[in-house]
PDB file of C-alpha atoms in Angstrom:
ATOM      1  CA  UNK L   1      99.581  79.088 114.851  1.00  0.00           C
ATOM      2  CA  UNK L   2     102.442  76.899 113.763  1.00  0.00           C
ATOM      3  CA  UNK L   3     103.888  75.369 110.660  1.00  0.00           C
ATOM      4  CA  UNK L   4     105.474  71.978 111.202  1.00  0.00           C
ATOM      5  CA  UNK L   5     108.196  69.988 109.497  1.00  0.00           C
ATOM      6  CA  UNK L   6     108.773  66.284 110.085  1.00  0.00           C
ATOM      7  CA  UNK L   7     112.242  64.819 109.633  1.00  0.00           C
ATOM      8  CA  UNK L   8     112.818  61.083 109.496  1.00  0.00           C
ATOM      9  CA  UNK L   9     116.000  58.974 109.467  1.00  0.00           C
ATOM     10  CA  UNK L  10     115.870  56.734 106.355  1.00  0.00           C
ATOM     11  CA  UNK L  11     117.685  53.848 108.062  1.00  0.00           C
ATOM     12  CA  UNK L  12     115.375  54.046 111.101  1.00  0.00           C
ATOM     13  CA  UNK L  13     111.883  55.103 109.973  1.00  0.00           C
ATOM     14  CA  UNK L  14     110.500  54.812 113.519  1.00  0.00           C
ATOM     15  CA  UNK L  15     112.651  57.803 114.536  1.00  0.00           C
ATOM     16  CA  UNK L  16     111.065  61.144 113.727  1.00  0.00           C
ATOM     17  CA  UNK L  17     111.478  64.709 114.882  1.00  0.00           C
ATOM     18  CA  UNK L  18     108.844  67.369 114.421  1.00  0.00           C
ATOM     19  CA  UNK L  19     109.881  71.009 114.291  1.00  0.00           C
ATOM     20  CA  UNK L  20     107.214  73.625 114.934  1.00  0.00           C
ATOM     21  CA  UNK L  21     107.790  77.209 113.811  1.00  0.00           C
ATOM     22  CA  UNK L  22     105.423  80.153 114.310  1.00  0.00           C
ATOM     23  CA  UNK L  23     103.632  81.285 111.176  1.00  0.00           C
ATOM     24  CA  UNK L  24     104.540  84.758 109.914  1.00  0.00           C
ATOM     25  CA  UNK L  25     101.948  87.431 110.598  1.00  0.00           C
ATOM     26  CA  UNK L  26     100.746  85.868 113.858  1.00  0.00           C
ATOM     27  CA  UNK L  27     101.538  86.804 117.445  1.00  0.00           C
ATOM     28  CA  UNK L  28     102.617  83.246 118.289  1.00  0.00           C
ATOM     29  CA  UNK L  29     106.287  84.176 118.680  1.00  0.00           C
ATOM     30  CA  UNK L  30     105.436  86.924 121.171  1.00  0.00           C
ATOM     31  CA  UNK L  31     103.168  84.580 123.148  1.00  0.00           C
ATOM     32  CA  UNK L  32     105.916  81.945 123.317  1.00  0.00           C
ATOM     33  CA  UNK L  33     108.408  84.556 124.498  1.00  0.00           C
ATOM     34  CA  UNK L  34     106.013  85.662 127.258  1.00  0.00           C
ATOM     35  CA  UNK L  35     105.602  82.054 128.410  1.00  0.00           C
ATOM     36  CA  UNK L  36     109.362  81.499 128.461  1.00  0.00           C
ATOM     37  CA  UNK L  37     109.913  84.754 130.358  1.00  0.00           C
ATOM     38  CA  UNK L  38     107.335  83.676 132.961  1.00  0.00           C
ATOM     39  CA  UNK L  39     109.033  80.287 133.341  1.00  0.00           C
ATOM     40  CA  UNK L  40     112.426  81.933 133.884  1.00  0.00           C
ATOM     41  CA  UNK L  41     110.932  84.301 136.480  1.00  0.00           C
ATOM     42  CA  UNK L  42     109.293  81.409 138.345  1.00  0.00           C
ATOM     43  CA  UNK L  43     112.522  79.366 138.268  1.00  0.00           C
ATOM     44  CA  UNK L  44     114.440  82.300 139.776  1.00  0.00           C
ATOM     45  CA  UNK L  45     112.159  82.384 142.855  1.00  0.00           C
TER      46      UNK L  45
END
């Protein structure tokens, strides 16, 4: 599960960036790390 924050440039409201961070007390961070580790292992092949 994630919490998200949206940032917007006042002079250009059509530009937005969304930042997703894992919620505390969930295993989301560990799952993301496992996915990244798998991607690195596949790229090394």
